[in-house]
PDB file of C-alpha atoms in Angstrom:
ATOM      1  CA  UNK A   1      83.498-186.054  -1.973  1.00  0.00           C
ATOM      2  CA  UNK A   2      86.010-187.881  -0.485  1.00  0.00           C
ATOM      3  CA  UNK A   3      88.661-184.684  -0.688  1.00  0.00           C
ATOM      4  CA  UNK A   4      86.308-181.931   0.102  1.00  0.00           C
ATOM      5  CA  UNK A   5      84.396-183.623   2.917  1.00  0.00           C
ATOM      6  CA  UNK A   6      86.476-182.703   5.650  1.00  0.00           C
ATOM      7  CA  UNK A   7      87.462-179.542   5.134  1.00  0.00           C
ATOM      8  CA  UNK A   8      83.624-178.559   3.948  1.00  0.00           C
ATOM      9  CA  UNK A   9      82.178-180.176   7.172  1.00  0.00           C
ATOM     10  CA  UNK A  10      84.563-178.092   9.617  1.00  0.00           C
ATOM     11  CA  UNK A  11      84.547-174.897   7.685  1.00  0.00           C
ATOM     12  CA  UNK A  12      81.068-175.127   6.874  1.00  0.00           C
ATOM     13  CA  UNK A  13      79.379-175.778  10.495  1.00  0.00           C
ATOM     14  CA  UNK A  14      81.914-173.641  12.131  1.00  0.00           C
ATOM     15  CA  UNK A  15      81.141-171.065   9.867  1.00  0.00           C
ATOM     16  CA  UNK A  16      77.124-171.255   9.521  1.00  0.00           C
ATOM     17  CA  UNK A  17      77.608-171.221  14.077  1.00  0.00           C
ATOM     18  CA  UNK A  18      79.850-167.737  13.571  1.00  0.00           C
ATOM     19  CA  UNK A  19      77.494-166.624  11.276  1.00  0.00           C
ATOM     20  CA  UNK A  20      74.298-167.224  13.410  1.00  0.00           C
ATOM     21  CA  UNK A  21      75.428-165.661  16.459  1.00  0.00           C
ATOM     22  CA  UNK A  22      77.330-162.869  14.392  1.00  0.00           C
ATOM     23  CA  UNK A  23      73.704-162.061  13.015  1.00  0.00           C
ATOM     24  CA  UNK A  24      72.152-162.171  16.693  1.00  0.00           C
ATOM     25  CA  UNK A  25      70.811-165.488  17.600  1.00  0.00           C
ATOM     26  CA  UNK A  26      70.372-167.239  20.343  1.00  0.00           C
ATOM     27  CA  UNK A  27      73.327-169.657  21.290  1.00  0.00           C
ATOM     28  CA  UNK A  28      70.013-172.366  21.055  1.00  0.00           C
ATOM     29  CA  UNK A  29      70.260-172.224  18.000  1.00  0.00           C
ATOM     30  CA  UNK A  30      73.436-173.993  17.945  1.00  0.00           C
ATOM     31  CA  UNK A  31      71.558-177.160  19.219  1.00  0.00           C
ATOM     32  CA  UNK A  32      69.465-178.010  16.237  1.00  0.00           C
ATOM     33  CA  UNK A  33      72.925-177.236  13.808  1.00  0.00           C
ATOM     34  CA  UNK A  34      74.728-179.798  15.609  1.00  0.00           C
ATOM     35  CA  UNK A  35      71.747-181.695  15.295  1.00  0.00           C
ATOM     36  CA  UNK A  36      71.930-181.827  11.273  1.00  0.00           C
ATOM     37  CA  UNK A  37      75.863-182.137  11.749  1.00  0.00           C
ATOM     38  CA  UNK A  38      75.296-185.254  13.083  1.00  0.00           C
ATOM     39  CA  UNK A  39      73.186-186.007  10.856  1.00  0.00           C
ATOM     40  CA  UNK A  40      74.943-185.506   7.669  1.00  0.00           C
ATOM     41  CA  UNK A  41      78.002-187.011   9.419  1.00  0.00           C
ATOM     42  CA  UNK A  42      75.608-190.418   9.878  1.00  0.00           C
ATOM     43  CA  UNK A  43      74.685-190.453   5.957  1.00  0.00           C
ATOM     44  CA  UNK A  44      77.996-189.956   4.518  1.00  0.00           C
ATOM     45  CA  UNK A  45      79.380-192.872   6.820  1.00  0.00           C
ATOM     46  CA  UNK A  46      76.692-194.901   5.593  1.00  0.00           C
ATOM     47  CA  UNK A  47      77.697-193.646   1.486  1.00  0.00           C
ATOM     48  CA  UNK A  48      81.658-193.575   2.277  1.00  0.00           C
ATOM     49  CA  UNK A  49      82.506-195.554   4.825  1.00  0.00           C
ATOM     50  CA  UNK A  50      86.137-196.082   5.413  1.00  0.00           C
ATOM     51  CA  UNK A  51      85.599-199.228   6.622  1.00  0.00           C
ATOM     52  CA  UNK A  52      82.392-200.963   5.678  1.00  0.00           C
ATOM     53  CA  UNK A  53      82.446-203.231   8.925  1.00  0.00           C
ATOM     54  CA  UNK A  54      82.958-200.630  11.249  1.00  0.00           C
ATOM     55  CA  UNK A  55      78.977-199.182   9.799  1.00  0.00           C
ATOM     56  CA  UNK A  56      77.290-202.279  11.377  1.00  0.00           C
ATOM     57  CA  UNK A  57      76.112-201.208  14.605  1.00  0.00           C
ATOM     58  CA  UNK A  58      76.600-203.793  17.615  1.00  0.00           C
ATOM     59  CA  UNK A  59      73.798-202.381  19.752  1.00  0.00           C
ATOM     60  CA  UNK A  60      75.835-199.185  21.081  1.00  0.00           C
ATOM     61  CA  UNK A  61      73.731-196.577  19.655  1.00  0.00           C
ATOM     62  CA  UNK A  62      71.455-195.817  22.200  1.00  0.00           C
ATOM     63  CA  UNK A  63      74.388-196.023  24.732  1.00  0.00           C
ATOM     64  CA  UNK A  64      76.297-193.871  22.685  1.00  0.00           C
ATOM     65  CA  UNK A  65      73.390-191.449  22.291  1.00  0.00           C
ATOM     66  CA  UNK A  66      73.345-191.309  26.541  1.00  0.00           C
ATOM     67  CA  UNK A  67      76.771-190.459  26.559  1.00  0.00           C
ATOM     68  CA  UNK A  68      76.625-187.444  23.684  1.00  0.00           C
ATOM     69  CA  UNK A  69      73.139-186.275  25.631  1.00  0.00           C
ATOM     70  CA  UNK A  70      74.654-186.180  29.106  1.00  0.00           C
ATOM     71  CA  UNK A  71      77.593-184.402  27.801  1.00  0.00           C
ATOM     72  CA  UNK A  72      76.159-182.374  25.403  1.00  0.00           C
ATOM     73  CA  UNK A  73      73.766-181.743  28.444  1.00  0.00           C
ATOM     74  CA  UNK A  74      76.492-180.650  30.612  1.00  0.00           C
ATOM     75  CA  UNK A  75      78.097-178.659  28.111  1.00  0.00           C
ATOM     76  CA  UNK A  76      75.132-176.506  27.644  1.00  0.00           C
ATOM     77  CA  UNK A  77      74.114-176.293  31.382  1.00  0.00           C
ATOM     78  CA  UNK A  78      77.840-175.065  32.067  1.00  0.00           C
ATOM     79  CA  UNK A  79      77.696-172.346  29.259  1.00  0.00           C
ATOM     80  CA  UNK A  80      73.991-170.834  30.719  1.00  0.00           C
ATOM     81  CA  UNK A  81      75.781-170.726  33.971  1.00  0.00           C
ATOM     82  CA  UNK A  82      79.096-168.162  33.092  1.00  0.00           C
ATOM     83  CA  UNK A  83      76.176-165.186  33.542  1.00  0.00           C
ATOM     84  CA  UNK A  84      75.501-166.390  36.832  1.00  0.00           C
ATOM     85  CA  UNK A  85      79.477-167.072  38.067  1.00  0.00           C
ATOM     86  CA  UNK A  86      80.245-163.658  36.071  1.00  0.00           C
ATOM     87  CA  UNK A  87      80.382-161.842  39.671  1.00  0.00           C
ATOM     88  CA  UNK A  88      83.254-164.687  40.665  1.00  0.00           C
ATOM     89  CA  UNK A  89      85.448-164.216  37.361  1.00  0.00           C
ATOM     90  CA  UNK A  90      87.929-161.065  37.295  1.00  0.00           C
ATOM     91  CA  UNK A  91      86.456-158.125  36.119  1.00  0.00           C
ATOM     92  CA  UNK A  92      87.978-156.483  33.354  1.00  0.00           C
ATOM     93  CA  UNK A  93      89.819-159.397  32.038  1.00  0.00           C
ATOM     94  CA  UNK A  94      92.673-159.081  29.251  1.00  0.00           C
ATOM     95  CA  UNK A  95      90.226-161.382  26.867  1.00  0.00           C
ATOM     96  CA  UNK A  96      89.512-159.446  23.368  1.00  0.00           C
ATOM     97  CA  UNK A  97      85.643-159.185  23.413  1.00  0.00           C
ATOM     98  CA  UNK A  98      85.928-155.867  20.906  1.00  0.00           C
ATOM     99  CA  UNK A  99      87.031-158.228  18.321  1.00  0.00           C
ATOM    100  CA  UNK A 100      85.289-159.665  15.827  1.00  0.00           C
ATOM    101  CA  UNK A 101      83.086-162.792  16.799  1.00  0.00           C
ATOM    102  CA  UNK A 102      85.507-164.933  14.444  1.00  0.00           C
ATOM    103  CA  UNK A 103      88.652-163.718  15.480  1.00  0.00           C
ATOM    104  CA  UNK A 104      87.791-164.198  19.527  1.00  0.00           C
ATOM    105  CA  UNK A 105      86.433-167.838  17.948  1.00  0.00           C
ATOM    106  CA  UNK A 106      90.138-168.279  16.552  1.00  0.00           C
ATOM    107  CA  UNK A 107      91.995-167.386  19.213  1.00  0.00           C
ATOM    108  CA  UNK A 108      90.112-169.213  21.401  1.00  0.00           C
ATOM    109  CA  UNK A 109      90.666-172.676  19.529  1.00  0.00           C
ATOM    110  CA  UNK A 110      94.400-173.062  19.706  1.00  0.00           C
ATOM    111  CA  UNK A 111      94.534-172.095  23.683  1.00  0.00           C
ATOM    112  CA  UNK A 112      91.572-174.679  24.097  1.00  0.00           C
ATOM    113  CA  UNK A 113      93.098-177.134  22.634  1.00  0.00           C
ATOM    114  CA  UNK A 114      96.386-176.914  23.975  1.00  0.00           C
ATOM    115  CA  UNK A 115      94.931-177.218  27.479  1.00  0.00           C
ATOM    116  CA  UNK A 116      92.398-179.883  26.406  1.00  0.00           C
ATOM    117  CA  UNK A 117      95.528-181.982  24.421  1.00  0.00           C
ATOM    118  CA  UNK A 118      97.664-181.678  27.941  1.00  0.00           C
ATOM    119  CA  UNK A 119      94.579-183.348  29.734  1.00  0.00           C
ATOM    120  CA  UNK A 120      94.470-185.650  27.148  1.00  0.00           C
ATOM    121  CA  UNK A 121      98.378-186.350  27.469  1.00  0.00           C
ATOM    122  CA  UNK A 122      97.946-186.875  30.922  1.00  0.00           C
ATOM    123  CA  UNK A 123      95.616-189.396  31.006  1.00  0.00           C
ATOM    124  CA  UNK A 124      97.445-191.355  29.112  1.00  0.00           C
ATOM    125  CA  UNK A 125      99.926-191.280  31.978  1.00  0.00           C
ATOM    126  CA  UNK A 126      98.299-191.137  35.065  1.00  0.00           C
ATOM    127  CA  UNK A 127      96.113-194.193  36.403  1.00  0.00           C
ATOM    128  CA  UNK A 128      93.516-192.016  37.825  1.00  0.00           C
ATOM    129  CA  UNK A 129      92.318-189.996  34.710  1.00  0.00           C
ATOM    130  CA  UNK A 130      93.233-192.892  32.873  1.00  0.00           C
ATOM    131  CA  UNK A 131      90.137-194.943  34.428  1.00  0.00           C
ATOM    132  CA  UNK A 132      88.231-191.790  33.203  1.00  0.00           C
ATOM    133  CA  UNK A 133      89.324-191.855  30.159  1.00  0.00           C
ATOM    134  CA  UNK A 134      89.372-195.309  29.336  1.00  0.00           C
ATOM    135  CA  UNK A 135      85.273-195.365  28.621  1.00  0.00           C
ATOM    136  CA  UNK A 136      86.308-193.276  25.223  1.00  0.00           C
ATOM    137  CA  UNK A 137      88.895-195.989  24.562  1.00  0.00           C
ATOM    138  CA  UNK A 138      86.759-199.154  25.043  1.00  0.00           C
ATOM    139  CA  UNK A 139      85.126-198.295  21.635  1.00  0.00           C
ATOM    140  CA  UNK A 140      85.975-201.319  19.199  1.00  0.00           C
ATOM    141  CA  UNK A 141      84.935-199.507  15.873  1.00  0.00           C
ATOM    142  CA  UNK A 142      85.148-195.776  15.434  1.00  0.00           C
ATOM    143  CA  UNK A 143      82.806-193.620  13.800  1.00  0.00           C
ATOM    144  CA  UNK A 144      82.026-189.917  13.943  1.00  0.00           C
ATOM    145  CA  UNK A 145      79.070-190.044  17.152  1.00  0.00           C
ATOM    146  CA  UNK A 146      81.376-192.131  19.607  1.00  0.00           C
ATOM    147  CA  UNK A 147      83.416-188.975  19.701  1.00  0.00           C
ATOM    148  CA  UNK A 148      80.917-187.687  22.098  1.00  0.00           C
ATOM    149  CA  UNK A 149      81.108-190.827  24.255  1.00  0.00           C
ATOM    150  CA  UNK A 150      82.844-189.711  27.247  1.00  0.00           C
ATOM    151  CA  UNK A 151      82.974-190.609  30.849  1.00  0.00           C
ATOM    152  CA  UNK A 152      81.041-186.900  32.460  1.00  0.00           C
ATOM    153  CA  UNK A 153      83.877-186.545  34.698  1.00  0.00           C
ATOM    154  CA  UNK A 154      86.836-186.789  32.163  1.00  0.00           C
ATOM    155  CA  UNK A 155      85.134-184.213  30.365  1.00  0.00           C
ATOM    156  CA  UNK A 156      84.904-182.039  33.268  1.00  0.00           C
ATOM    157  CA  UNK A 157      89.036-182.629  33.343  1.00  0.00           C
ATOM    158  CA  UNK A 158      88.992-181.522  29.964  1.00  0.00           C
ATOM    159  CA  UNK A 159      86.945-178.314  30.428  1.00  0.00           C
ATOM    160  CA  UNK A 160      88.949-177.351  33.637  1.00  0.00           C
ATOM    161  CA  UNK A 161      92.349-177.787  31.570  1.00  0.00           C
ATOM    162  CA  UNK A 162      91.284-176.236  28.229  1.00  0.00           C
ATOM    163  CA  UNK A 163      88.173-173.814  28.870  1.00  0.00           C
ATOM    164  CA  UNK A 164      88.461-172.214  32.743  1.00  0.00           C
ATOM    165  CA  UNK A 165      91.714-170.900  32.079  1.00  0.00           C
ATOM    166  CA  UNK A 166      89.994-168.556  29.185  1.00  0.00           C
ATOM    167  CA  UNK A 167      86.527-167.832  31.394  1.00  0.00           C
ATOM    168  CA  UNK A 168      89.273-166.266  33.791  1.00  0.00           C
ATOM    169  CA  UNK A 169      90.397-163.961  30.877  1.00  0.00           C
ATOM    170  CA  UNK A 170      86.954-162.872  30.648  1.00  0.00           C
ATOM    171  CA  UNK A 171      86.075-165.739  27.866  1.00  0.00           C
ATOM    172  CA  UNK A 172      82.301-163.853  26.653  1.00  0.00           C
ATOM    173  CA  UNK A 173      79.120-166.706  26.648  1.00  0.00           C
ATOM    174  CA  UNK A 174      78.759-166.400  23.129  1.00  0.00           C
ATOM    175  CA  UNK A 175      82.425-167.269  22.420  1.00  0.00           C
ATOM    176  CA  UNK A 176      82.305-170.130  25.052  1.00  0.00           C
ATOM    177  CA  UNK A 177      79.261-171.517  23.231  1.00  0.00           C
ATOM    178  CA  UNK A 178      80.957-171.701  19.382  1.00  0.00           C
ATOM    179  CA  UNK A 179      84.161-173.277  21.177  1.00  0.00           C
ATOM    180  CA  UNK A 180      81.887-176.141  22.527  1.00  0.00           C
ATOM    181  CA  UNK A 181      79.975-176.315  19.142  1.00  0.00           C
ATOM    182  CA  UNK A 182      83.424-176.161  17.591  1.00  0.00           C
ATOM    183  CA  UNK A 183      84.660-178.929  19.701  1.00  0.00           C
ATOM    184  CA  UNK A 184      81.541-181.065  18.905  1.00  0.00           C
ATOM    185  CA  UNK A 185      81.747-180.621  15.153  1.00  0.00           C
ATOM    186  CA  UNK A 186      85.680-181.875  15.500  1.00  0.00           C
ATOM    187  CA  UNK A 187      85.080-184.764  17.340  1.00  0.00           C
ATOM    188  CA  UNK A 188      82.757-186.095  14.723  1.00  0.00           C
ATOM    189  CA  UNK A 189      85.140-185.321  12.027  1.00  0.00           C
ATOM    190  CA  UNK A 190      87.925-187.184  14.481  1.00  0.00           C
ATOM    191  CA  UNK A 191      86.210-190.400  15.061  1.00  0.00           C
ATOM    192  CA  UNK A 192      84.416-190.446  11.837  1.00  0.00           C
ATOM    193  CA  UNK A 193      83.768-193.531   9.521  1.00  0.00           C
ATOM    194  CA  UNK A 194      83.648-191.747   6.640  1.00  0.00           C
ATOM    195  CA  UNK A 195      86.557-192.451   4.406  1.00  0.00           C
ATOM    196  CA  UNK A 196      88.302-188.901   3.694  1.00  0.00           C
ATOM    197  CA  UNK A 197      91.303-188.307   2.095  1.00  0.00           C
ATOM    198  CA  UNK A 198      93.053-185.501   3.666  1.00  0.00           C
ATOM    199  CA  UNK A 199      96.358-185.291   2.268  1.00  0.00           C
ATOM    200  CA  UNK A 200      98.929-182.618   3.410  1.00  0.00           C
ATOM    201  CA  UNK A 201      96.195-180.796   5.708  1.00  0.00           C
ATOM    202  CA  UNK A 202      96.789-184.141   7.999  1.00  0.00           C
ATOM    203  CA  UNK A 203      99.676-181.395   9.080  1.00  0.00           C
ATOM    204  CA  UNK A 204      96.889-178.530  10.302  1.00  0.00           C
ATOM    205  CA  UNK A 205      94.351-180.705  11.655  1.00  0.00           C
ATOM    206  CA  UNK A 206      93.782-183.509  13.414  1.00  0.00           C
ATOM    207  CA  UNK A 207      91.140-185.199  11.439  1.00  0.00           C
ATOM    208  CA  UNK A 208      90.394-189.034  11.152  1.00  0.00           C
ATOM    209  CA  UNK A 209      93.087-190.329   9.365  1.00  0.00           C
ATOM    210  CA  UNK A 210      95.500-188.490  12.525  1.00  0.00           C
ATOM    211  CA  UNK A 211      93.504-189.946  15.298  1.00  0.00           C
ATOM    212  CA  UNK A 212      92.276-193.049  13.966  1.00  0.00           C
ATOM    213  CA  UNK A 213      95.766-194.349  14.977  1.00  0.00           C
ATOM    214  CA  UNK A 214      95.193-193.123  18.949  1.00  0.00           C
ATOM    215  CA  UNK A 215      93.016-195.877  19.201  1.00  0.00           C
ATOM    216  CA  UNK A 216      94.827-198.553  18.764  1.00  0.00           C
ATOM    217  CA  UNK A 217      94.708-201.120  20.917  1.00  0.00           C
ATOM    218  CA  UNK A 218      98.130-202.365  21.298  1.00  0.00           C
ATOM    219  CA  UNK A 219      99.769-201.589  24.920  1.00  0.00           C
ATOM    220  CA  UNK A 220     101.064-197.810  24.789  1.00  0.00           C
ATOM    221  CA  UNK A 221     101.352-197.959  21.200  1.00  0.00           C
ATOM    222  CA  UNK A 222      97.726-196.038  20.957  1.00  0.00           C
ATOM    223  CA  UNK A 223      99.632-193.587  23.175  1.00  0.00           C
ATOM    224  CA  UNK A 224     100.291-190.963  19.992  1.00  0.00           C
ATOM    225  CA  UNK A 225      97.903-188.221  18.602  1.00  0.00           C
ATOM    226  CA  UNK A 226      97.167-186.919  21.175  1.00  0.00           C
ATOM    227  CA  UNK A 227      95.892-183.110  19.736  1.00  0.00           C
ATOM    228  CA  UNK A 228      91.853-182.629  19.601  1.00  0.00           C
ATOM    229  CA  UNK A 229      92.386-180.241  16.636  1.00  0.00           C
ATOM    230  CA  UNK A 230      95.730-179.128  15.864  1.00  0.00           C
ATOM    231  CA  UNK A 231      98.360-181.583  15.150  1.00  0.00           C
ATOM    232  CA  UNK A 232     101.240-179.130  16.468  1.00  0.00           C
ATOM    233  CA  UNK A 233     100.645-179.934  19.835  1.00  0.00           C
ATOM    234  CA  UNK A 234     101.978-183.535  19.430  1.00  0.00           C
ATOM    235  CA  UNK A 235     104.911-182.466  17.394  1.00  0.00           C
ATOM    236  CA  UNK A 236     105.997-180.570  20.013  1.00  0.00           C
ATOM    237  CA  UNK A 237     105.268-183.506  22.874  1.00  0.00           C
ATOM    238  CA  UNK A 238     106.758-186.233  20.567  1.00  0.00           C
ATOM    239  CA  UNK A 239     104.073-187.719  20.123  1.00  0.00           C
ATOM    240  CA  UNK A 240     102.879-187.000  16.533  1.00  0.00           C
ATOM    241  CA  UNK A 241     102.290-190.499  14.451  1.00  0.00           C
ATOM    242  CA  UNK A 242     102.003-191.233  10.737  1.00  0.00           C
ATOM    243  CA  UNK A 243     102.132-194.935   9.179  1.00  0.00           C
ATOM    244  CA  UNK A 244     100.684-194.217   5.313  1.00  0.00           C
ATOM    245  CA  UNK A 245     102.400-198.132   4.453  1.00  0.00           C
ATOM    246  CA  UNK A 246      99.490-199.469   7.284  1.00  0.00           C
ATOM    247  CA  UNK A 247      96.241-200.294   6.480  1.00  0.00           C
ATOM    248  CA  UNK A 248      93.856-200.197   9.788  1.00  0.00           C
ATOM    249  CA  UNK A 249      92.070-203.647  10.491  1.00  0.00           C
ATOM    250  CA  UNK A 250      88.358-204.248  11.779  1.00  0.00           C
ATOM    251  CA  UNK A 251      89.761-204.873  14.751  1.00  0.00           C
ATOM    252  CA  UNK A 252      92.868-202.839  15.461  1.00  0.00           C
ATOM    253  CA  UNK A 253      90.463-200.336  17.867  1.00  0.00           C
ATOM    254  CA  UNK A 254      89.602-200.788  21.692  1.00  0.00           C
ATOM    255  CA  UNK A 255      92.273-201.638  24.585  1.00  0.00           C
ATOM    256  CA  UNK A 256      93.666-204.601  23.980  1.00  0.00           C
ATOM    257  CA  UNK A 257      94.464-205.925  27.745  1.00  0.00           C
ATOM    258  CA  UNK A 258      90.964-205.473  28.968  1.00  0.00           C
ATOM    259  CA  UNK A 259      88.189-206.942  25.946  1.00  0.00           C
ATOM    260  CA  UNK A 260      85.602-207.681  28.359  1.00  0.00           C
ATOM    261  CA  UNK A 261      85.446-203.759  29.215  1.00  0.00           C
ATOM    262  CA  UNK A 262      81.657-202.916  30.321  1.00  0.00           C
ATOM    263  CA  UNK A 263      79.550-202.210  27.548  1.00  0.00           C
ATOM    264  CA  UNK A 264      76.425-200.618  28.943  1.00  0.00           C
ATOM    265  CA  UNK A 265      76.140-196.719  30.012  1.00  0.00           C
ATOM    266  CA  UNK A 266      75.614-197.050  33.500  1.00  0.00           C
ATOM    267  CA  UNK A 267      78.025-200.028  34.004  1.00  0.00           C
ATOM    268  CA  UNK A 268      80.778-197.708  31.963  1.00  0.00           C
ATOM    269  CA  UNK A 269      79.916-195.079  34.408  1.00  0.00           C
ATOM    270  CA  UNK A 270      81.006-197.427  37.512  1.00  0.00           C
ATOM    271  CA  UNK A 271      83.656-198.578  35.881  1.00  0.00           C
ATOM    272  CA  UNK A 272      86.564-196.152  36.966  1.00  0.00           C
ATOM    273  CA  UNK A 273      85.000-196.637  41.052  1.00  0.00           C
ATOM    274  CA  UNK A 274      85.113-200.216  40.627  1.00  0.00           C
ATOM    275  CA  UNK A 275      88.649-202.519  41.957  1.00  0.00           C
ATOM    276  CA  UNK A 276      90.852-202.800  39.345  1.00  0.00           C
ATOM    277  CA  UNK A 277      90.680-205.562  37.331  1.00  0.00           C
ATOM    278  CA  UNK A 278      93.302-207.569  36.300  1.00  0.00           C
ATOM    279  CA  UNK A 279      94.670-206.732  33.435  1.00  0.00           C
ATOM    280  CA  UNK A 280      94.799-209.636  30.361  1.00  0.00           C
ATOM    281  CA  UNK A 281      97.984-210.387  28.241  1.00  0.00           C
ATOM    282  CA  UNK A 282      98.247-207.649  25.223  1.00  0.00           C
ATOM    283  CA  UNK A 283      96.701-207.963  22.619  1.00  0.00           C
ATOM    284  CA  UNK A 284     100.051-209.082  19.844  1.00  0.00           C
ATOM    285  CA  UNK A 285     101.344-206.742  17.651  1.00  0.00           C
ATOM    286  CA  UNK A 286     100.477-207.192  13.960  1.00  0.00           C
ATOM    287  CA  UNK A 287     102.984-208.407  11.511  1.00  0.00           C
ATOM    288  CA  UNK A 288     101.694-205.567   8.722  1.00  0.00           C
ATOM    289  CA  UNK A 289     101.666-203.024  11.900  1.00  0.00           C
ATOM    290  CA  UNK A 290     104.918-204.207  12.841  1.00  0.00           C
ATOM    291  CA  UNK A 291     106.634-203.472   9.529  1.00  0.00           C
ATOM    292  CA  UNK A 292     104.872-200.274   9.348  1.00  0.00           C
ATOM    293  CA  UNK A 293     106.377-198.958  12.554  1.00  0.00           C
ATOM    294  CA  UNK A 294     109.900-200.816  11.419  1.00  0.00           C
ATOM    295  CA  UNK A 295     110.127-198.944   7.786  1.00  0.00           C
ATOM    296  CA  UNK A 296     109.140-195.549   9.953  1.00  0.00           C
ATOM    297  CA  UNK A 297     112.336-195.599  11.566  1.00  0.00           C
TER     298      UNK A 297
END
């Protein structure tokens, strides 16, 4: 279970989405699948959980469900609307509709994601999208539905960076709709509890055991894993991160100069509007962490 979770979860739901629309049905339909994918990724946290403490819900979940409606809202309101903004795109663009559903689908996902990681990279790095994008980051245990929780306008960042450029290539509505189901299905797998062991496909994708390590909350340390699905992206920025001699803690996630970051949907939403406030001491390094990073170089 444990091995064949992962890869099952991603290949499965991507696959049963490709399959749907391949046979004719309406991109709705892609609703109540992500519905059971979140679902099934809820259960096997709660029968596999990689860490047990990180299962006992603090009172987030309905905030968390705000922030994955919204979104997920937003998402599908933007992908109705590419019939209507069809007259504003380039006619005739160079994008492959004539091929297969799955082969549009794959080439879709690597230029998605190299836009979406470079958004990513960037608000690590600039104070603006970083107020943004530090909602996502003020989560303090990880697990696969707080993938969704974003602040609505970093995800509009991340849309204009990885999606618009392909819409202006003549990206088809059906094809726009699997990337945002595939994008959903890889954030749960990214943030999930469940404890999978991954081995040497750590290298293709950038599953939980790759991006638990992004959120950790120790000054720019968390800055590292950057890549929503294919690790490649960071080897290439420098920023690719593996410590197999650490074992995460309870309470290694979050952002470790700011602990009393809002908590409540609407307050989270403020947040990035609000002055800046100051900004506590770090949170110290780990002696176990420490060694890790030592023995890696």
């Amino acid at each position: 279970m444990r091995i064949l979770y992962a890869p099952c979860f991603f290949l499965g739901f991507i696959g049963t989405a490709v399959w749907l629309i391949a046979l004719g049905a309406d991109i709705l339909w892609l609703l109540p699948l992500l519905g059971v994918a979140i679902l099934l990724s809820f259960t096997c946290e709660a029968l596999y959980p990689y860490k047990p403490a990180w299962s006992e819900a603090g009172g987030e979940g309905g905030r968390d469900g705000l922030h994955a409606l919204v979104n997920e809202t937003l998402n599908i309101t933007s992908i109705a609307a590419i019939p209507l903004f069809a007259g504003w795109l380039p006619a005739g663009g160079p994008w492959p509709s004539h091929w297969p559903l799955l082969w549009q689908l794959l080439l879709a996902l690597p230029l998605a994601d190299l836009g979406i990681t470079l958004v990513h990279y960037a608000s690590h790095r600039s104070a603006l999208l970083w107020r943004l994008h530090a909602v996502h980051h003020s989560v303090t245990r990880l697990y696969g539905f707080n993938g969704l929780m974003k602040h609505p306008l970093h995800q509009l960042a991340e849309a204009l960076g990885g999606v618009l450029p392909l819409l202006l290539l003549g990206l088809p509505q059906d094809v726009a709709a699997l990337l945002a189901f595939s994008i959903s299905v890889q954030l749960l797998l990214q943030h999930s509890n469940v404890d999978m062991r991954i081995g040497g496909l750590r290298h293709l994708f950038a599953w939980a055991p790759v991006h638990r390590l992004h959120h950790l909350k120790y000054g720019r340390l968390g800055d590292v894993n950057f890549a929503l699905f294919f690790p490649l992206w960071d080897r290439l920025l420098g920023t690719a991160l593996h410590l197999p001699s650490y074992g995460l803690a309870d309470d290694d996630m979050g952002i470790g100069d700011r602990p009393d970051y809002p908590q409540a949907y609407l307050a989270q939403l403020r947040e990035p509007f609000r002055p800046a406030t100051p900004a506590q001491p770090p949170a110290p390094l780990p002696r176990g962490l420490r060694q890790a990073l030592d023995q890696r170089v």
